[in-house]
Amino acid sequence: MRSPRSKRPVAVLLLFSLCITPVLNENRSFAASESDSVAVFRLYNKNSGEHFYTTNEEEAALISSVGWLYEGVGWMAPKESKSPVYRVYNPNSGDHLYTLDRYEYRYLVSLGWHDEKIAFYSDDGKTIPIYREYAPFRLTGNHNYTVNPDEDKWLTEDVGWEGEGIKLYAAGPGKDPFDETISFGRWIHVTDAVISDINRERVGAGLSPLNANPRLLDLAFMRSKELTTDFSHLRPGLSRRTSFEDFEMFGLSAWAIGENIAAGQSTVEEALLDFRSSLKNHQNLLDPDFTDVGISLWFDPTAVPKGHDRAYKYYWVMEFAALN
């Protein structure tokens, strides 16, 4: 078994890129006015793979507080319409399904799904279509709903989900998924989008793609929260550095490690651009020895890191490892 410290010199913990970005545009237009519509919050369970949708901010905050990842406002729904969307719960798998189809709703309830009544409403004017996708290869979390045709296309053409077509309608588009007005929006699930982008570049350069490692994701999640108070590769506490011991704490044995950090980027595209603009950060993205990666974003609109004079709001972390 290779030694995690002697087989190869430790990959240097690389310098961060920092970019102060403009305030999000708050004058976006919606098909329905704010008084006529409500936000449908979207959350993600990284353990089961389920996406959850609710208009109830208290419910969303509660779910977020127990570890679900906030993905932003999926879309704007009418406060009321002639088209209720029913929510049913499968007590065996733990999944929820949302449907406009009363026959589907009644059939699932007859099979033992729990009736959770009306979740929200579909837009009678059919302003914006909402696509539903199904993952037959998953035991849990096998349905997704999105107003984004690019997400629908990506899941069905690149990832292997089955497209189920238009199932619902939104009254307006979702607000930016990094919407800073949502107080409980601490973290967004960006792993798939970021890793897909990085791996396209790696494969194009003749390198092996990185594996999305859930344990590295947990480490990145911890580090992204730490950056809000101490924006540094030096960890808070006595050790003051991200080390092999930190990786081993999450059950990982590696012989090379690396870390990219950034702050202030409000979109995936901005973050990737800044990481690639930094020579040392870009070297981590294309390091041929790294096998696995974990990525996290922590959102905190008020925290000011030690030694800084402003809140950067968005804190990004990439943890890389060459596993034994």
GROMACS .gro file of C-alpha atoms in nm:
model
  324
    1MET     CA    1   0.000   0.000   0.000
    2ARG     CA    2   0.138   0.334  -0.097
    3SER     CA    3   0.230   0.577   0.177
    4PRO     CA    4   0.010   0.886   0.175
    5ARG     CA    5   0.306   1.106   0.253
    6SER     CA    6   0.612   0.954   0.094
    7LYS     CA    7   0.505   0.818  -0.244
    8ARG     CA    8   0.481   1.165  -0.392
    9PRO     CA    9   0.533   1.514  -0.250
   10VAL     CA   10   0.215   1.675  -0.127
   11ALA     CA   11   0.039   1.880  -0.389
   12VAL     CA   12   0.080   2.237  -0.275
   13LEU     CA   13  -0.238   2.395  -0.145
   14LEU     CA   14  -0.289   2.646  -0.418
   15LEU     CA   15  -0.362   3.015  -0.405
   16PHE     CA   16  -0.718   3.137  -0.420
   17SER     CA   17  -0.876   3.366  -0.675
   18LEU     CA   18  -1.089   3.647  -0.546
   19CYS     CA   19  -1.332   3.851  -0.749
   20ILE     CA   20  -1.576   4.109  -0.623
   21THR     CA   21  -1.887   4.076  -0.832
   22PRO     CA   22  -2.174   4.319  -0.896
   23VAL     CA   23  -2.496   4.300  -0.694
   24LEU     CA   24  -2.752   4.076  -0.857
   25ASN     CA   25  -3.004   4.247  -1.081
   26GLU     CA   26  -3.320   4.286  -0.874
   27ASN     CA   27  -3.535   4.426  -1.157
   28ARG     CA   28  -3.608   4.101  -1.336
   29SER     CA   29  -3.952   4.083  -1.497
   30PHE     CA   30  -4.202   3.809  -1.423
   31ALA     CA   31  -4.512   3.701  -1.612
   32ALA     CA   32  -4.707   3.733  -1.291
   33SER     CA   33  -4.662   4.016  -1.043
   34GLU     CA   34  -4.511   3.941  -0.704
   35SER     CA   35  -4.858   3.989  -0.549
   36ASP     CA   36  -5.008   3.724  -0.779
   37SER     CA   37  -4.736   3.460  -0.750
   38VAL     CA   38  -4.530   3.274  -0.493
   39ALA     CA   39  -4.181   3.128  -0.505
   40VAL     CA   40  -4.142   2.752  -0.534
   41PHE     CA   41  -3.826   2.672  -0.338
   42ARG     CA   42  -3.614   2.382  -0.461
   43LEU     CA   43  -3.399   2.173  -0.227
   44TYR     CA   44  -3.180   1.867  -0.277
   45ASN     CA   45  -3.097   1.569  -0.057
   46LYS     CA   46  -2.743   1.460  -0.145
   47ASN     CA   47  -2.796   1.126   0.031
   48SER     CA   48  -3.118   1.014  -0.141
   49GLY     CA   49  -3.087   1.225  -0.457
   50GLU     CA   50  -3.437   1.364  -0.414
   51HIS     CA   51  -3.534   1.716  -0.521
   52PHE     CA   52  -3.802   1.872  -0.300
   53TYR     CA   53  -4.031   2.161  -0.394
   54THR     CA   54  -4.236   2.381  -0.163
   55THR     CA   55  -4.385   2.731  -0.144
   56ASN     CA   56  -4.370   2.723   0.234
   57GLU     CA   57  -4.060   2.911   0.349
   58GLU     CA   58  -4.079   2.766   0.699
   59GLU     CA   59  -4.088   2.412   0.557
   60ALA     CA   60  -3.796   2.493   0.328
   61ALA     CA   61  -3.598   2.645   0.615
   62LEU     CA   62  -3.665   2.341   0.833
   63ILE     CA   63  -3.554   2.098   0.563
   64SER     CA   64  -3.246   2.308   0.490
   65SER     CA   65  -3.156   2.311   0.859
   66VAL     CA   66  -3.135   1.930   0.871
   67GLY     CA   67  -2.894   1.906   0.579
   68TRP     CA   68  -3.093   1.944   0.257
   69LEU     CA   69  -2.913   2.167   0.007
   70TYR     CA   70  -3.094   2.480  -0.104
   71GLU     CA   71  -3.099   2.515  -0.484
   72GLY     CA   72  -3.284   2.844  -0.514
   73VAL     CA   73  -3.627   2.940  -0.643
   74GLY     CA   74  -3.722   2.685  -0.907
   75TRP     CA   75  -4.004   2.896  -1.051
   76MET     CA   76  -4.286   3.132  -0.961
   77ALA     CA   77  -4.626   2.969  -0.920
   78PRO     CA   78  -4.965   3.144  -0.915
   79LYS     CA   79  -5.102   3.190  -0.565
   80GLU     CA   80  -5.415   3.016  -0.685
   81SER     CA   81  -5.552   2.873  -1.009
   82LYS     CA   82  -5.791   2.611  -1.142
   83SER     CA   83  -5.499   2.369  -1.171
   84PRO     CA   84  -5.383   2.239  -0.831
   85VAL     CA   85  -5.061   2.040  -0.813
   86TYR     CA   86  -5.087   1.750  -0.570
   87ARG     CA   87  -4.800   1.620  -0.358
   88VAL     CA   88  -4.781   1.254  -0.258
   89TYR     CA   89  -4.522   1.076  -0.046
   90ASN     CA   90  -4.389   0.723  -0.079
   91PRO     CA   91  -4.329   0.592   0.277
   92ASN     CA   92  -4.114   0.309   0.144
   93SER     CA   93  -3.863   0.509  -0.061
   94GLY     CA   94  -3.907   0.846   0.111
   95ASP     CA   95  -3.971   1.019  -0.223
   96HIS     CA   96  -4.227   1.282  -0.314
   97LEU     CA   97  -4.410   1.319  -0.644
   98TYR     CA   98  -4.586   1.631  -0.772
   99THR     CA   99  -4.863   1.594  -1.026
  100LEU     CA  100  -5.134   1.791  -1.199
  101ASP     CA  101  -5.295   1.467  -1.312
  102ARG     CA  102  -5.574   1.377  -1.070
  103TYR     CA  103  -5.584   1.019  -1.197
  104GLU     CA  104  -5.213   0.975  -1.128
  105TYR     CA  105  -5.262   1.135  -0.788
  106ARG     CA  106  -5.554   0.910  -0.692
  107TYR     CA  107  -5.384   0.599  -0.827
  108LEU     CA  108  -5.067   0.655  -0.623
  109VAL     CA  109  -5.272   0.720  -0.309
  110SER     CA  110  -5.458   0.393  -0.372
  111LEU     CA  111  -5.120   0.216  -0.379
  112GLY     CA  112  -5.031   0.345  -0.034
  113TRP     CA  113  -4.863   0.676  -0.109
  114HIS     CA  114  -4.946   0.937   0.155
  115ASP     CA  115  -5.175   1.216   0.037
  116GLU     CA  116  -5.009   1.549   0.120
  117LYS     CA  117  -5.281   1.748  -0.059
  118ILE     CA  118  -5.213   2.055  -0.276
  119ALA     CA  119  -4.849   2.162  -0.285
  120PHE     CA  120  -4.891   2.463  -0.516
  121TYR     CA  121  -5.068   2.558  -0.838
  122SER     CA  122  -4.993   2.531  -1.208
  123ASP     CA  123  -5.041   2.837  -1.426
  124ASP     CA  124  -5.368   2.824  -1.622
  125GLY     CA  125  -5.219   3.058  -1.882
  126LYS     CA  126  -4.940   2.807  -1.946
  127THR     CA  127  -4.683   3.086  -1.934
  128ILE     CA  128  -4.370   2.873  -1.884
  129PRO     CA  129  -4.355   2.492  -1.923
  130ILE     CA  130  -4.216   2.278  -1.641
  131TYR     CA  131  -4.045   1.959  -1.757
  132ARG     CA  132  -4.038   1.636  -1.559
  133GLU     CA  133  -3.759   1.379  -1.589
  134TYR     CA  134  -3.740   1.024  -1.455
  135ALA     CA  135  -3.427   0.825  -1.361
  136PRO     CA  136  -3.510   0.453  -1.397
  137PHE     CA  137  -3.166   0.358  -1.263
  138ARG     CA  138  -3.230   0.518  -0.923
  139LEU     CA  139  -3.414   0.364  -0.629
  140THR     CA  140  -3.475   0.706  -0.472
  141GLY     CA  141  -3.477   1.062  -0.599
  142ASN     CA  142  -3.582   0.954  -0.945
  143HIS     CA  143  -3.792   1.257  -1.048
  144ASN     CA  144  -3.682   1.611  -1.129
  145TYR     CA  145  -3.882   1.918  -1.229
  146THR     CA  146  -3.736   2.218  -1.408
  147VAL     CA  147  -3.832   2.521  -1.614
  148ASN     CA  148  -3.486   2.517  -1.770
  149PRO     CA  149  -3.490   2.337  -2.109
  150ASP     CA  150  -3.110   2.311  -2.095
  151GLU     CA  151  -3.131   2.119  -1.767
  152ASP     CA  152  -3.399   1.895  -1.919
  153LYS     CA  153  -3.181   1.833  -2.224
  154TRP     CA  154  -2.869   1.769  -2.014
  155LEU     CA  155  -3.044   1.514  -1.790
  156THR     CA  156  -3.214   1.328  -2.076
  157GLU     CA  157  -2.935   1.337  -2.335
  158ASP     CA  158  -2.617   1.333  -2.127
  159VAL     CA  159  -2.704   1.170  -1.795
  160GLY     CA  160  -2.954   0.902  -1.901
  161TRP     CA  161  -3.278   1.025  -1.747
  162GLU     CA  162  -3.604   0.966  -1.935
  163GLY     CA  163  -3.789   1.279  -2.043
  164GLU     CA  164  -4.154   1.279  -1.938
  165GLY     CA  165  -4.237   1.600  -2.119
  166ILE     CA  166  -4.422   1.904  -1.991
  167LYS     CA  167  -4.613   1.822  -1.673
  168LEU     CA  168  -4.680   2.162  -1.514
  169TYR     CA  169  -4.668   2.533  -1.593
  170ALA     CA  170  -4.504   2.820  -1.407
  171ALA     CA  171  -4.633   3.175  -1.385
  172GLY     CA  172  -4.279   3.311  -1.405
  173PRO     CA  173  -3.915   3.203  -1.414
  174GLY     CA  174  -3.725   3.118  -1.100
  175LYS     CA  175  -3.517   3.386  -0.942
  176ASP     CA  176  -3.143   3.350  -0.959
  177PRO     CA  177  -3.052   3.027  -0.775
  178PHE     CA  178  -2.809   3.232  -0.568
  179ASP     CA  179  -3.088   3.470  -0.465
  180GLU     CA  180  -2.954   3.646  -0.157
  181THR     CA  181  -3.303   3.741  -0.036
  182ILE     CA  182  -3.366   3.384   0.079
  183SER     CA  183  -3.238   3.385   0.436
  184PHE     CA  184  -3.190   3.009   0.466
  185GLY     CA  185  -3.012   2.965   0.132
  186ARG     CA  186  -2.675   2.858   0.271
  187TRP     CA  187  -2.550   2.619   0.003
  188ILE     CA  188  -2.633   2.520  -0.352
  189HIS     CA  189  -2.578   2.185  -0.512
  190VAL     CA  190  -2.337   2.272  -0.795
  191THR     CA  191  -2.131   1.954  -0.811
  192ASP     CA  192  -2.279   1.809  -1.131
  193ALA     CA  193  -2.248   2.129  -1.335
  194VAL     CA  194  -1.896   2.211  -1.218
  195ILE     CA  195  -1.756   1.859  -1.249
  196SER     CA  196  -1.908   1.814  -1.596
  197ASP     CA  197  -1.736   2.134  -1.708
  198ILE     CA  198  -1.401   2.040  -1.553
  199ASN     CA  199  -1.412   1.688  -1.695
  200ARG     CA  200  -1.483   1.813  -2.046
  201GLU     CA  201  -1.161   2.012  -2.025
  202ARG     CA  202  -0.966   1.720  -1.873
  203VAL     CA  203  -1.083   1.472  -2.136
  204GLY     CA  204  -1.003   1.727  -2.407
  205ALA     CA  205  -0.651   1.746  -2.266
  206GLY     CA  206  -0.615   1.368  -2.271
  207LEU     CA  207  -0.661   1.328  -1.894
  208SER     CA  208  -0.889   1.097  -1.698
  209PRO     CA  209  -1.208   1.258  -1.566
  210LEU     CA  210  -1.242   1.322  -1.193
  211ASN     CA  211  -1.482   1.119  -0.981
  212ALA     CA  212  -1.737   1.305  -0.771
  213ASN     CA  213  -1.654   1.179  -0.423
  214PRO     CA  214  -1.926   1.229  -0.157
  215ARG     CA  215  -1.669   1.226   0.124
  216LEU     CA  216  -1.468   1.497  -0.046
  217LEU     CA  217  -1.794   1.686  -0.091
  218ASP     CA  218  -1.847   1.671   0.287
  219LEU     CA  219  -1.494   1.801   0.343
  220ALA     CA  220  -1.549   2.080   0.090
  221PHE     CA  221  -1.879   2.164   0.259
  222MET     CA  222  -1.703   2.203   0.595
  223ARG     CA  223  -1.427   2.414   0.440
  224SER     CA  224  -1.667   2.643   0.252
  225LYS     CA  225  -1.839   2.730   0.579
  226GLU     CA  226  -1.502   2.797   0.746
  227LEU     CA  227  -1.408   3.044   0.472
  228THR     CA  228  -1.685   3.283   0.576
  229THR     CA  229  -1.488   3.374   0.888
  230ASP     CA  230  -1.130   3.284   0.787
  231PHE     CA  231  -1.071   3.307   0.412
  232SER     CA  232  -0.748   3.113   0.391
  233HIS     CA  233  -0.600   2.774   0.310
  234LEU     CA  234  -0.497   2.780   0.678
  235ARG     CA  235  -0.778   2.615   0.869
  236PRO     CA  236  -0.920   2.762   1.190
  237GLY     CA  237  -0.783   2.598   1.502
  238LEU     CA  238  -0.448   2.459   1.604
  239SER     CA  239  -0.342   2.288   1.282
  240ARG     CA  240  -0.397   2.601   1.071
  241ARG     CA  241  -0.372   2.406   0.746
  242THR     CA  242  -0.571   2.165   0.537
  243SER     CA  243  -0.373   1.843   0.566
  244PHE     CA  244  -0.376   1.470   0.504
  245GLU     CA  245  -0.525   1.436   0.853
  246ASP     CA  246  -0.829   1.638   0.743
  247PHE     CA  247  -0.882   1.399   0.452
  248GLU     CA  248  -0.837   1.096   0.677
  249MET     CA  249  -1.098   1.241   0.913
  250PHE     CA  250  -1.349   1.185   0.629
  251GLY     CA  251  -1.230   0.829   0.565
  252LEU     CA  252  -1.001   0.913   0.271
  253SER     CA  253  -0.650   0.783   0.215
  254ALA     CA  254  -0.463   0.994  -0.041
  255TRP     CA  255  -0.103   1.041  -0.151
  256ALA     CA  256  -0.161   1.383  -0.310
  257ILE     CA  257  -0.413   1.652  -0.220
  258GLY     CA  258  -0.503   2.002  -0.338
  259GLU     CA  259  -0.750   2.276  -0.263
  260ASN     CA  260  -0.895   2.566  -0.465
  261ILE     CA  261  -1.088   2.842  -0.292
  262ALA     CA  262  -1.259   3.155  -0.419
  263ALA     CA  263  -1.505   3.416  -0.294
  264GLY     CA  264  -1.751   3.661  -0.445
  265GLN     CA  265  -1.854   3.473  -0.761
  266SER     CA  266  -2.233   3.457  -0.786
  267THR     CA  267  -2.254   3.201  -1.068
  268VAL     CA  268  -2.090   2.874  -1.165
  269GLU     CA  269  -1.960   3.038  -1.483
  270GLU     CA  270  -1.792   3.319  -1.289
  271ALA     CA  271  -1.630   3.078  -1.045
  272LEU     CA  272  -1.491   2.853  -1.318
  273LEU     CA  273  -1.361   3.152  -1.514
  274ASP     CA  274  -1.174   3.281  -1.209
  275PHE     CA  275  -1.032   2.940  -1.121
  276ARG     CA  276  -0.904   2.903  -1.477
  277SER     CA  277  -0.764   3.257  -1.476
  278SER     CA  278  -0.537   3.161  -1.185
  279LEU     CA  279  -0.239   2.956  -1.306
  280LYS     CA  280  -0.204   2.756  -0.985
  281ASN     CA  281  -0.576   2.690  -0.948
  282HIS     CA  282  -0.594   2.582  -1.312
  283GLN     CA  283  -0.305   2.341  -1.251
  284ASN     CA  284  -0.516   2.167  -0.987
  285LEU     CA  285  -0.804   2.131  -1.235
  286LEU     CA  286  -0.568   1.961  -1.482
  287ASP     CA  287  -0.340   1.772  -1.243
  288PRO     CA  288  -0.306   1.423  -1.402
  289ASP     CA  289  -0.257   1.255  -1.062
  290PHE     CA  290  -0.585   1.366  -0.906
  291THR     CA  291  -0.860   1.105  -0.921
  292ASP     CA  292  -1.141   1.250  -0.710
  293VAL     CA  293  -1.295   1.586  -0.631
  294GLY     CA  294  -1.552   1.741  -0.397
  295ILE     CA  295  -1.706   2.084  -0.460
  296SER     CA  296  -1.907   2.312  -0.235
  297LEU     CA  297  -2.051   2.660  -0.225
  298TRP     CA  298  -2.151   2.829   0.101
  299PHE     CA  299  -2.370   3.138   0.094
  300ASP     CA  300  -2.362   3.388   0.381
  301PRO     CA  301  -2.473   3.745   0.303
  302THR     CA  302  -2.348   3.898   0.629
  303ALA     CA  303  -2.028   3.724   0.745
  304VAL     CA  304  -1.705   3.920   0.702
  305PRO     CA  305  -1.388   3.704   0.697
  306LYS     CA  306  -1.112   3.791   0.943
  307GLY     CA  307  -0.885   4.063   0.803
  308HIS     CA  308  -1.137   4.172   0.536
  309ASP     CA  309  -1.367   4.472   0.531
  310ARG     CA  310  -1.666   4.329   0.345
  311ALA     CA  311  -1.891   4.027   0.309
  312TYR     CA  312  -1.819   3.835  -0.012
  313LYS     CA  313  -2.140   3.629   0.026
  314TYR     CA  314  -2.033   3.334  -0.194
  315TYR     CA  315  -1.751   3.102  -0.088
  316TRP     CA  316  -1.632   2.826  -0.321
  317VAL     CA  317  -1.416   2.525  -0.240
  318MET     CA  318  -1.274   2.243  -0.452
  319GLU     CA  319  -1.100   1.955  -0.273
  320PHE     CA  320  -0.882   1.730  -0.492
  321ALA     CA  321  -0.724   1.397  -0.403
  322ALA     CA  322  -0.514   1.122  -0.560
  323LEU     CA  323  -0.659   0.831  -0.365
  324ASN     CA  324  -0.457   0.527  -0.267
   0.00000   0.00000   0.00000
